[in-house]
Short mmCIF file of C-alpha atoms in Angstrom, two decimals:
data_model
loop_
_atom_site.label_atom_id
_atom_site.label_comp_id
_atom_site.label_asym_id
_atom_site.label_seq_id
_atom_site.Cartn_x
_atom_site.Cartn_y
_atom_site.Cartn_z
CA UNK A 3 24.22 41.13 -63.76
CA UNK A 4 20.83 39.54 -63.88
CA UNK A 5 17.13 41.25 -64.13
CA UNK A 6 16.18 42.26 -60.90
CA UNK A 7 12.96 40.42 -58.68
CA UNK A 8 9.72 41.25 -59.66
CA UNK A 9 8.25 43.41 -57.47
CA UNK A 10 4.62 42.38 -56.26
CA UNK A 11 3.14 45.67 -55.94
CA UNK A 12 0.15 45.93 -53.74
CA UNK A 13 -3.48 45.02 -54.86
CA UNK A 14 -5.22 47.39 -52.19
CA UNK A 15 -4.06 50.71 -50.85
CA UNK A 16 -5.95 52.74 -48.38
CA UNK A 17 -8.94 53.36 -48.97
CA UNK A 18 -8.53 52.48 -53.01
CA UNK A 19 -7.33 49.63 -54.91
CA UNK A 20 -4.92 48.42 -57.87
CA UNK A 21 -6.07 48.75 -61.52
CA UNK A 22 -3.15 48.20 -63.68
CA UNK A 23 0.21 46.77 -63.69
CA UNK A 24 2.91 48.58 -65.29
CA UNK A 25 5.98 46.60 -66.48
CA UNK A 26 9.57 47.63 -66.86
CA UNK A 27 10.28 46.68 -70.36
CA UNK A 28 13.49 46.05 -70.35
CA UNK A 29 12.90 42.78 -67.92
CA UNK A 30 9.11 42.17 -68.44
CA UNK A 31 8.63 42.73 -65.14
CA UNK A 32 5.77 44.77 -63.19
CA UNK A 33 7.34 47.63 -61.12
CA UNK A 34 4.66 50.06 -61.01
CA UNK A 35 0.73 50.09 -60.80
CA UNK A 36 -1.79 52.67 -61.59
CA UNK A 37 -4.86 53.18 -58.47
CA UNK A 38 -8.03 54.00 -57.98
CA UNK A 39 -9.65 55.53 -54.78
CA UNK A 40 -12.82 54.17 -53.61
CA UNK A 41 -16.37 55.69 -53.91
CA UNK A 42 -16.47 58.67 -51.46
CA UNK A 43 -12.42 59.12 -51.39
CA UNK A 44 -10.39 61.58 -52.90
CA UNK A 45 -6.72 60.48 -53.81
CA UNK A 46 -3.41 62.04 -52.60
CA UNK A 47 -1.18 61.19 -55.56
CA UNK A 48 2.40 60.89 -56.01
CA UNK A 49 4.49 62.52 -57.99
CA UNK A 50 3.85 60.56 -60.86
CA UNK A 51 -0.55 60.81 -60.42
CA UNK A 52 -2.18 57.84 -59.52
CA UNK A 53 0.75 55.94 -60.01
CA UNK A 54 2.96 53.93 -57.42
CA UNK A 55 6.30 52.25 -57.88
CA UNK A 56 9.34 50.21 -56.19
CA UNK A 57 12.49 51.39 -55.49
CA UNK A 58 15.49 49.16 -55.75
CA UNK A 59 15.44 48.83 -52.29
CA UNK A 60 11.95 46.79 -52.14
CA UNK A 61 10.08 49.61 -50.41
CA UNK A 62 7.36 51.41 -52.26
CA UNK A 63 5.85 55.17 -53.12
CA UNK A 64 2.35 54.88 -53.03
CA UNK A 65 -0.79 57.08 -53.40
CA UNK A 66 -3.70 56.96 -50.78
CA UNK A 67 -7.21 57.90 -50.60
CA UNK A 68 -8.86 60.15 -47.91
CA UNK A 69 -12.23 61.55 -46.57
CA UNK A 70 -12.85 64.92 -48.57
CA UNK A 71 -13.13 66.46 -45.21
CA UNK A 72 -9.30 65.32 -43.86
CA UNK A 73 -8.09 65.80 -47.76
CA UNK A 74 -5.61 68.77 -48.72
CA UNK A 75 -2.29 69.40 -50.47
CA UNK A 76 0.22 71.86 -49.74
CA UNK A 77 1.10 74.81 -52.31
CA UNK A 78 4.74 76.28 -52.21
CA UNK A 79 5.84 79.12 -53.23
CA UNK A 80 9.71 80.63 -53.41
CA UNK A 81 9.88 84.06 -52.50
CA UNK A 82 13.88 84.94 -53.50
CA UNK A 83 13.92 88.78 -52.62
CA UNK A 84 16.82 90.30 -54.28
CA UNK A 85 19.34 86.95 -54.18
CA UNK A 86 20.41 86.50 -58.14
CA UNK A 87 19.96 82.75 -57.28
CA UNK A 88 18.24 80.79 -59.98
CA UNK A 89 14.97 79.32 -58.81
CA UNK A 90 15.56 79.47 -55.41
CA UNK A 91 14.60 81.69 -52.50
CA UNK A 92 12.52 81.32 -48.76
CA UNK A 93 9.96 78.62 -48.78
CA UNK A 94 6.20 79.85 -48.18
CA UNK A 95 3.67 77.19 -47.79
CA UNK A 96 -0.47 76.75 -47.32
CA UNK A 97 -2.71 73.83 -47.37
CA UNK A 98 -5.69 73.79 -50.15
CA UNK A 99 -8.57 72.03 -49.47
CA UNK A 100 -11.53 69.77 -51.00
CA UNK A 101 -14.11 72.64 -50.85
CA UNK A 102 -11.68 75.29 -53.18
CA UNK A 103 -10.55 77.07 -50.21
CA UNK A 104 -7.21 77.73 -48.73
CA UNK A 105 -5.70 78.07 -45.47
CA UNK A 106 -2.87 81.08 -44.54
CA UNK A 107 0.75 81.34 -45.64
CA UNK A 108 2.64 80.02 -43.04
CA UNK A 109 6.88 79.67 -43.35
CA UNK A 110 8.79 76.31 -42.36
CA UNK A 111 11.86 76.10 -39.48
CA UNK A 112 14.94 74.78 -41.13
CA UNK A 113 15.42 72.18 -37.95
CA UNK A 114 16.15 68.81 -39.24
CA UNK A 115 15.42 70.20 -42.80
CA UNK A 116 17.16 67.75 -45.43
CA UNK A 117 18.01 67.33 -48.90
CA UNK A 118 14.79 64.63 -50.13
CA UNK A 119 12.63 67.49 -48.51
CA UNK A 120 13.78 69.82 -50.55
CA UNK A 121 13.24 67.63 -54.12
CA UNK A 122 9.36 67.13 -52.95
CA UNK A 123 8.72 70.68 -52.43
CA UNK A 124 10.57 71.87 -55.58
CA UNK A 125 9.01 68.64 -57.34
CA UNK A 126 5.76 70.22 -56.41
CA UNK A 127 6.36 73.58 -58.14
CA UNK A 128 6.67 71.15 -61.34
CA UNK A 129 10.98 70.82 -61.12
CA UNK A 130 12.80 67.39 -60.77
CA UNK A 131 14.88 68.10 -57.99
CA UNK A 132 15.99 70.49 -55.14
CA UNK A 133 18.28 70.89 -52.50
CA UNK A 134 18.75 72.94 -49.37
CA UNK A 135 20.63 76.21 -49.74
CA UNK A 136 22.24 79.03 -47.13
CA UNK A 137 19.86 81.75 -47.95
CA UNK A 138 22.63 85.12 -48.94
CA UNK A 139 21.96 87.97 -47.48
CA UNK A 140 19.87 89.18 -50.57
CA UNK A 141 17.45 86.49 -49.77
CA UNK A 142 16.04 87.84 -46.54
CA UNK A 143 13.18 86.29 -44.35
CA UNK A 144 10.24 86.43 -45.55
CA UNK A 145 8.07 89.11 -43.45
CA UNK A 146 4.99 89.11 -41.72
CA UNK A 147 4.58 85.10 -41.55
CA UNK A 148 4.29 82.60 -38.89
CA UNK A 149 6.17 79.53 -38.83
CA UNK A 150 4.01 76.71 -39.53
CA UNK A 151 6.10 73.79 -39.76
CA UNK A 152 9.21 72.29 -38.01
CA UNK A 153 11.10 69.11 -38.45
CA UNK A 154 10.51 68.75 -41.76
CA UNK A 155 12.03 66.09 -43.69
CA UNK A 156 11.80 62.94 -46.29
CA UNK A 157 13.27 59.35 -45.69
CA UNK A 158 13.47 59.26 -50.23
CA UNK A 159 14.17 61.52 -52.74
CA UNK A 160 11.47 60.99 -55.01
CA UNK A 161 8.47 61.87 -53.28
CA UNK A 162 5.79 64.71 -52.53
CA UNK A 163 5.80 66.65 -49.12
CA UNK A 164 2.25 64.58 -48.51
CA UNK A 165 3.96 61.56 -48.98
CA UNK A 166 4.16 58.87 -45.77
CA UNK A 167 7.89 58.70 -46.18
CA UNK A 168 7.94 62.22 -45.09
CA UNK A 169 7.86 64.37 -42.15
CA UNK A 170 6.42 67.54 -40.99
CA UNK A 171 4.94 68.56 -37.16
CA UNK A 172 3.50 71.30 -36.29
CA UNK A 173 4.99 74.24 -35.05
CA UNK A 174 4.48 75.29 -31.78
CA UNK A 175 4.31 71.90 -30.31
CA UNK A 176 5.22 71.18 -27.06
CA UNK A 177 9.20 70.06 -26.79
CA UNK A 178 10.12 71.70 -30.39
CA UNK A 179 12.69 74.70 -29.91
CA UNK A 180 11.39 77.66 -31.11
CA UNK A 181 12.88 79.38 -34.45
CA UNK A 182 14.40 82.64 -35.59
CA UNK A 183 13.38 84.26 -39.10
CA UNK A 184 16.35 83.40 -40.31
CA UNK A 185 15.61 80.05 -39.96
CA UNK A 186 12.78 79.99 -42.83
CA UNK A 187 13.77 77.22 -45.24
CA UNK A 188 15.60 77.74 -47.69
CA UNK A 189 15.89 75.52 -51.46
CA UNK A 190 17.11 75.56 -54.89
CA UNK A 191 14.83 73.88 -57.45
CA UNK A 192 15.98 72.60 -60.88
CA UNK A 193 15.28 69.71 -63.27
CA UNK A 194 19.04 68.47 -64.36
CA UNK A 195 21.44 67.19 -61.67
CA UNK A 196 24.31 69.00 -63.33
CA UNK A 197 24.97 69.87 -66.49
CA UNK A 198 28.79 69.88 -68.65
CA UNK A 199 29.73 71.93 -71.65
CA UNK A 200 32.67 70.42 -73.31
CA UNK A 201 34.57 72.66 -75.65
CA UNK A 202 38.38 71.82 -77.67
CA UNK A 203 40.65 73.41 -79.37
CA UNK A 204 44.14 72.29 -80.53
CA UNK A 205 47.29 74.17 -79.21
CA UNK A 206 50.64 73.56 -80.01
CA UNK A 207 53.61 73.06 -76.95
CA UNK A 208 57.21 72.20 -77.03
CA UNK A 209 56.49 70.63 -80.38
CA UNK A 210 53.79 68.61 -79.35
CA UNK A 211 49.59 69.52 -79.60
CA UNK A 212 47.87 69.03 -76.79
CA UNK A 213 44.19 69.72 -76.57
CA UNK A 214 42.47 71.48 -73.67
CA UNK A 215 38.70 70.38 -72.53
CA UNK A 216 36.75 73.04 -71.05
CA UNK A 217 34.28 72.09 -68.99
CA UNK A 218 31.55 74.32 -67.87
CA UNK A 219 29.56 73.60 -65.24
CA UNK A 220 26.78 76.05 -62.96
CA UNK A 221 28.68 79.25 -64.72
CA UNK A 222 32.62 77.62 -63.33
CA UNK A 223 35.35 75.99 -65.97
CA UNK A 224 38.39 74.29 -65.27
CA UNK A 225 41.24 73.61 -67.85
CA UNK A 226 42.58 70.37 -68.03
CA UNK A 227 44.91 68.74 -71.09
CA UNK A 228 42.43 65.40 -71.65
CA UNK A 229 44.74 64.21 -74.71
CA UNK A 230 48.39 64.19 -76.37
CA UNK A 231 48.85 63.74 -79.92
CA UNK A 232 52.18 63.80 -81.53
CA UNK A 233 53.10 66.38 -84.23
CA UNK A 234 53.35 64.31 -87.09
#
């Protein structure tokens, strides 16, 4: 197959502007750009800082700048109660502000939760990737917390919960159904996608050695006979 297009990433964002190209090396080709907010703005980065990029298909993660006084992220926290579940639990959330002060721990409503919603708020606790879970019945609802949130969701799975590709509205809201505890969202965080252990050993049937793979994978192993060789 042949290099991909170039991919003209934009000179101006809002309220900041481009200050570096970043090529891929492998086709000498720019695919990401560093930014810089304006005087005044304070910058709501991706997951990768001030950087921005293009995804395969042509659209783009960007940062943007904002008024100190409309800026914030959102802190999550995973509160797992007694589930044996690694790195996962109930989703707690508040926003932090320019001034150093922070707003109340509020839960989210699973409604129209998804998958890419799940890798921004794991991504930021500092993990790679996250999915939705059934919470056990170890990992109860968190108590004495208001839901926040509702229809929360991302269009990509590479993003922050701030980004534009992603969803959130207010709970409450006129129209939204209204949500049980047990509706608090619920994620897994982790940084590989999967991971295989692959162990052999030679064993001799009917005359014949066979050898068995082992694979491991998240704590389960299947058997399989992967190759023949003749007894010589």
């Amino acid at each position: 197959p042949g290099s991909p297009e170039p991919c003209n990433m934009p000179e101006k964002i809002l309220n900041g502007y481009r200050v570096e190209e970043i090529k891929n090396e492998m086709y000498d080709i720019v695919e990401q750009a560093r930014y810089r907010c304006n005087s005044g703005y304070m910058m709501s980065e991706t997951w990768k800082g001030d950087i921005g990029w293009c995804r395969s298909d042509r659209t783009f993660e960007l940062p943007y700048c904002m008024d100190p006084k409309e800026w914030h992220t959102v802190e999550f926290e995973l509160v797992s109660g007694f589930s044996k579940m690694e790195n996962a639990g109930r989703v707690r959330a508040r926003h932090n502000y320019a001034d150093g002060s922070s707003g109340d721990w509020y839960a989210g409503c699973d409604d129209h939760f998804n998958g890419p919603a799940a890798g921004a708020i794991c991504r930021s606790m500092g993990f790679r990737h996250g999915k939705q879970v059934t919470a056990d019945k170890k990992m109860k609802p968190i108590e004495d917390i208001p839901f926040g949130m509702t229809n929360v969701f991302c269009y990509h799975d590479d993003t922050l919960m701030m980004s534009p590709s992603c969803n959130g509205d207010e709970y409450g809201q006129m129209g939204w159904p209204l949500c049980a505890p047990e509706e608090q969202i619920a994620i897994q965080c982790f940084d590989d996608m999967w991971k295989v252990d692959v162990g052999f050993k030679m064993v001799q049937r009917s005359g014949k050695m066979f050898c068995p793979t082992q694979v491991m994978k998240k704590e389960k192993s299947t058997d399989c006979d992967s190759a023949l060789i003749p007894l010589l």
